[in-house]
Coordinates of C-alpha atoms in Angstrom, one line a residue:
X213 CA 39.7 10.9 50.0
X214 CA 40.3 10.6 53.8
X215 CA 41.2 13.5 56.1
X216 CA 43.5 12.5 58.5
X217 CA 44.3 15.3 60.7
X218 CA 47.0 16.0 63.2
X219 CA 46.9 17.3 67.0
X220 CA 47.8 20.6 65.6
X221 CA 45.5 20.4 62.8
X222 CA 42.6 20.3 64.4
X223 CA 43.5 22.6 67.1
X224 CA 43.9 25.6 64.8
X225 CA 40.4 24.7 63.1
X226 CA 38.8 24.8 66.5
X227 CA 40.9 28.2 67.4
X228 CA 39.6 29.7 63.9
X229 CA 35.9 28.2 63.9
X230 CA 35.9 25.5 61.0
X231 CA 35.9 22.6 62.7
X232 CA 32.1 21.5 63.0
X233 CA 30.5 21.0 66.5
X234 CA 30.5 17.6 66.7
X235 CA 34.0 16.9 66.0
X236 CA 35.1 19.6 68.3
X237 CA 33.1 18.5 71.3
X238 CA 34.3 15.0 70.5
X239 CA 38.1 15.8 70.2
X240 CA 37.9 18.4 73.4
X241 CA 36.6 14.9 75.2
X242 CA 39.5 12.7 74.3
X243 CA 42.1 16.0 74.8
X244 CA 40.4 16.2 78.7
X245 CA 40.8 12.2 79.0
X246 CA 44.0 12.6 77.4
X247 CA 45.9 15.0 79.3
X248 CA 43.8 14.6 82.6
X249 CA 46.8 14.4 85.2
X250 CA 44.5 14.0 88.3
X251 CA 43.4 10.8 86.2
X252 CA 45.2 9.6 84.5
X253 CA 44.5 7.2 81.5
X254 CA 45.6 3.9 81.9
X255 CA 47.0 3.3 78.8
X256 CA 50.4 5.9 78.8
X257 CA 51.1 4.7 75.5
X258 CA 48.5 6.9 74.0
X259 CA 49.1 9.6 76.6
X260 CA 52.6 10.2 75.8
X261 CA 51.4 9.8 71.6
X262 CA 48.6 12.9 72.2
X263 CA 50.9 14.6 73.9
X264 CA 54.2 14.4 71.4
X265 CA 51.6 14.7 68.8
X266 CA 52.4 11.2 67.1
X267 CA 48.7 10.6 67.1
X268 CA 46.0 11.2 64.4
X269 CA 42.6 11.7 64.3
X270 CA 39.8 10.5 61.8
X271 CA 36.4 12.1 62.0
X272 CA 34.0 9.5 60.2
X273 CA 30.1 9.2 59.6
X274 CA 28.1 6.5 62.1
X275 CA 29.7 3.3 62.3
X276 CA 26.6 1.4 61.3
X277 CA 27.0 3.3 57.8
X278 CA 28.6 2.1 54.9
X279 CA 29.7 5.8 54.4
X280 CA 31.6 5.3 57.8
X281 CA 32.9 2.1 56.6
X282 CA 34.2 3.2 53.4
X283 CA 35.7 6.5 55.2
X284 CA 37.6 4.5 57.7
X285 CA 38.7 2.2 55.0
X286 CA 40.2 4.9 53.0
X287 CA 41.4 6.5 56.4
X288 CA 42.9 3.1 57.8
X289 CA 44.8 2.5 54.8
X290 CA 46.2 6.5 54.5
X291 CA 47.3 6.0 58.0
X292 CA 49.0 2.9 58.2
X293 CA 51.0 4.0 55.2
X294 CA 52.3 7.4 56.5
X295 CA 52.8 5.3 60.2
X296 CA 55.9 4.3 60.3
X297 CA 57.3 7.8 59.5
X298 CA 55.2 9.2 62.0
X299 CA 57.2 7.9 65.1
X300 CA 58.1 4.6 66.8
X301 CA 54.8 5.0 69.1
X302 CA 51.6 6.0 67.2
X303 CA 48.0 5.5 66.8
X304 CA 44.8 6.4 65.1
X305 CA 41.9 7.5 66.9
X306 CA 38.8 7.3 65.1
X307 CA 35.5 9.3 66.1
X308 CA 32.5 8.3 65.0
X309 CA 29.3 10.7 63.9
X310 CA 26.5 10.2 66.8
X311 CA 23.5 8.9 65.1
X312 CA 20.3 7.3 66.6
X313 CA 22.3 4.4 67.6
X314 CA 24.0 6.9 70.1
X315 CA 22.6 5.2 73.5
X316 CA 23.4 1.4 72.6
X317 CA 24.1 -1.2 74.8
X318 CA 27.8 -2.6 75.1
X319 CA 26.3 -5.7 72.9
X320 CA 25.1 -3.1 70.5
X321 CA 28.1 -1.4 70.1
X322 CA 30.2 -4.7 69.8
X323 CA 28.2 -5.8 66.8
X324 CA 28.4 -2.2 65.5
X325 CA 31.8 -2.4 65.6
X326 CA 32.2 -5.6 64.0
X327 CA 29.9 -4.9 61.5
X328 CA 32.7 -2.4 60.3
X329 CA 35.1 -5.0 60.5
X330 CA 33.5 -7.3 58.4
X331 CA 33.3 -4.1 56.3
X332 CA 36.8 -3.2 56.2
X333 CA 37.6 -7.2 55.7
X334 CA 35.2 -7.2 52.7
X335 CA 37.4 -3.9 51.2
X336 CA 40.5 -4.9 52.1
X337 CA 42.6 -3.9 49.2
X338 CA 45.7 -6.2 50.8
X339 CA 45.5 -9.8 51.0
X340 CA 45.6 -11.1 54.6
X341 CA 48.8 -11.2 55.8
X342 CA 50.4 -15.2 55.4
X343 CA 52.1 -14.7 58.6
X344 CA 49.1 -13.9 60.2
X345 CA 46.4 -16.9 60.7
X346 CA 43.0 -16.6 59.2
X347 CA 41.5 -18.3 61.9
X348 CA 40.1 -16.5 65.1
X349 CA 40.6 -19.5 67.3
X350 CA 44.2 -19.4 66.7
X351 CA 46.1 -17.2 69.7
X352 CA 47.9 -15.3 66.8
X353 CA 45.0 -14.0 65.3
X354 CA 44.4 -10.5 64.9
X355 CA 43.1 -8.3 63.0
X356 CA 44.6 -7.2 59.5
X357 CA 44.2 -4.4 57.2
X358 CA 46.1 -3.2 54.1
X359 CA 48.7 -5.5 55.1
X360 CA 49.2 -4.6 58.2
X361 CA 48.3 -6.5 61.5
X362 CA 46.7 -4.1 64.6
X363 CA 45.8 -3.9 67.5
X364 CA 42.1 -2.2 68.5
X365 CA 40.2 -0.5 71.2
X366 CA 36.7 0.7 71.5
X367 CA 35.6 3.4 73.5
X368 CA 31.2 4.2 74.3
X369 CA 29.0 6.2 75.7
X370 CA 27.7 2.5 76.9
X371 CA 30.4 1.7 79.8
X372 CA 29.0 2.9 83.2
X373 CA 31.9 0.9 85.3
X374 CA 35.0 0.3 82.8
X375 CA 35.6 4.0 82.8
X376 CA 38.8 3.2 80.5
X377 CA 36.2 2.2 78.0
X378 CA 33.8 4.8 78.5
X379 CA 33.5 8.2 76.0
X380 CA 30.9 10.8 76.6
X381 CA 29.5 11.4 72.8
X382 CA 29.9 8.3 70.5
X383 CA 31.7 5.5 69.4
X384 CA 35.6 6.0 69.3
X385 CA 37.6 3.3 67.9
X386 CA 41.9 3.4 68.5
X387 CA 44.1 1.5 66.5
X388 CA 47.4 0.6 66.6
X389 CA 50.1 -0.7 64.6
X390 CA 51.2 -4.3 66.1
X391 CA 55.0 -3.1 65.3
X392 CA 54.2 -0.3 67.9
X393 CA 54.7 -3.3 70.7
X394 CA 57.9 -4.8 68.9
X395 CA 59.8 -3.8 71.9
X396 CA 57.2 -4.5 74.5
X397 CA 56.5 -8.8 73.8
X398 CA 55.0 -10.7 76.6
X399 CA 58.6 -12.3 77.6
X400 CA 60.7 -8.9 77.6
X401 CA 61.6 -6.9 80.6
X402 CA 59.8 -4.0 79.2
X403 CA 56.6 -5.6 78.0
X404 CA 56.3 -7.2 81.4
X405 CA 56.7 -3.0 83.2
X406 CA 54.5 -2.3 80.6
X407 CA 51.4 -4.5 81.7
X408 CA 52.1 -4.0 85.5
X409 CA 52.1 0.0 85.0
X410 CA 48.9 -0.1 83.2
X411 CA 46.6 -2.8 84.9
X412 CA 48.3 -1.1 88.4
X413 CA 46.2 2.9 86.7
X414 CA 43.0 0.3 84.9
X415 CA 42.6 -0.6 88.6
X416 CA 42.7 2.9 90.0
X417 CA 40.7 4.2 87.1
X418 CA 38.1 1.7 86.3
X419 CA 35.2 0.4 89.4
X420 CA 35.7 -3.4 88.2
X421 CA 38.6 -5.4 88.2
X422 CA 40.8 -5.8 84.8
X423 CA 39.1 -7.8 82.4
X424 CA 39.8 -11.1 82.3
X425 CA 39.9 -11.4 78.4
X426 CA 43.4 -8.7 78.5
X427 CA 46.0 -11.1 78.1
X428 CA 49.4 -11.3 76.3
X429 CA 49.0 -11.7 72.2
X430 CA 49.4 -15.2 71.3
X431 CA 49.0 -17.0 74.6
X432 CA 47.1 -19.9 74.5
X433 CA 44.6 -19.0 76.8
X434 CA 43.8 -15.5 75.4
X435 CA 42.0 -14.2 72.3
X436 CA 43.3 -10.6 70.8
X437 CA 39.4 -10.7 69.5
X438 CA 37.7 -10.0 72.3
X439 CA 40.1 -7.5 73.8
X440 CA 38.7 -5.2 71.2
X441 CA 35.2 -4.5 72.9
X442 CA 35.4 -5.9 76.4
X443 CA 32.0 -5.9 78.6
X444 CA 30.9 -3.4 81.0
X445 CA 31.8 -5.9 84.3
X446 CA 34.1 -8.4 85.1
X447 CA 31.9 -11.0 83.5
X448 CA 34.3 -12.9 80.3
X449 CA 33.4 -12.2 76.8
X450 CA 31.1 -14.3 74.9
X451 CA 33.2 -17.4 73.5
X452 CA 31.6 -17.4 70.0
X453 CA 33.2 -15.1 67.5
X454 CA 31.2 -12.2 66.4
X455 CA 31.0 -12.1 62.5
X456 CA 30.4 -15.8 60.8
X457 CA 32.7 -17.0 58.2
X458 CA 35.1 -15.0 58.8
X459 CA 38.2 -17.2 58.0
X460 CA 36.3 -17.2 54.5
X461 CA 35.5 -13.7 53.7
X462 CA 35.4 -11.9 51.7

């Protein structure tokens, strides 16, 4: 069974001492990024969700593990079921156990995230959404679990200029529901303040420009895909798509 643990949760476990050191010294890390008002972390969204408390947290073992595979997979699916009663703005953060892998390169990491997604693909206990295409080269791809379309960001000790992307002590990964942006779509009023507000804090916060893979979900010219571990510069994301077969697995 999965934990998934609240704001409040794990606070009182670090206040009384059960919380293990690793998960404290990674959850302190995203609180500091979180709440850092000097900084402030581009995306608001998930400011305003750690702050309200409409976030949760999965600890899980190394992504390169089948045991954190099969943890997020029973996390993932835990989560996006208790979601929607959660609030109209939520996310799951998911840290990752450091392992030896800990110093890997931003290629590194990509494939170690995508070696979970082929994992969680593989155990999916939904079928893909029919509304959803199966296809990656198709703008309204994305990726689906339990169901339920999403929206994902990695975080790594690996990024040394996209500071956005960049976490002290392991692999992070954030999802989000894709019903958390119902109100926000690339032709409304308050999706278009949206992406102003945060490229105009990813260009104060990061030392390269925004990538130029973040684009609007389903525009022609963009691919949700490789929004989900962008590179370290301004340089675009490789154009082939990471996992083989995918329209055909599992």
């Amino acid at each position: 069974m999965s934990t998934i643990r609240t704001r409040a949760d794990i606070e009182a476990a670090i206040e009384d001492g059960s919380l293990p050191d690793w998960e404290a010294r990674r959850y302190r890390s995203f609180d500091r990024t979180m709440t850092d008002e000097e900084s402030p972390y581009p995306c608001y969204f998930a400011v305003d969700a750690h702050e309200a408390g409409d976030l949760r947290y999965l600890f899980a073992p190394p992504v390169e593990t089948e045991a954190g595979g099969a943890a997020v997979a029973d996390g993932l699916a835990d989560y996006l079921a208790a979601a929607p009663d959660i609030a109209d703005l939520t996310a799951l953060a998911v840290f990752f156990e450091p392992s030896d892998g800990a110093d890997a390169t931003v290629p590194e990491v990509r494939a170690d995230v995508w070696g979970l997604l082929r994992y969680l693909r593989q155990h999916d206990p939904e079928p893909w959404p029919q509304d959803v295409p199966a296809d990656p080269a198709d703008p309204e791809w994305e990726f689906c679990f339990a169901g339920e379309p999403m929206f994902l960001v990695a975080r790594a000790p690996a990024y040394e200029r996209r500071h956005s992307r960049y976490t002290p002590h392991g692999i992070e990964l954030t999802v989000q529901p894709r019903w958390v942006f119902d109100d926000f779509g690339g032709d409304t009023p308050a999706g278009r303040a949206a992406r102003e507000r945060i490229r105009e804090r990813l260009s104060a916060y990061d030392d390269v420009p925004v990538s130029p893979e973040v684009g609007d979900y389903a525009d022609e010219d963009s691919r949700e895909w490789k929004q989900y571990v962008l590179p370290d510069g301004d340089e675009p994301h490789p154009d082939e798509f990471p996992v083989d077969g995918w329209t055909t697995d599992p």
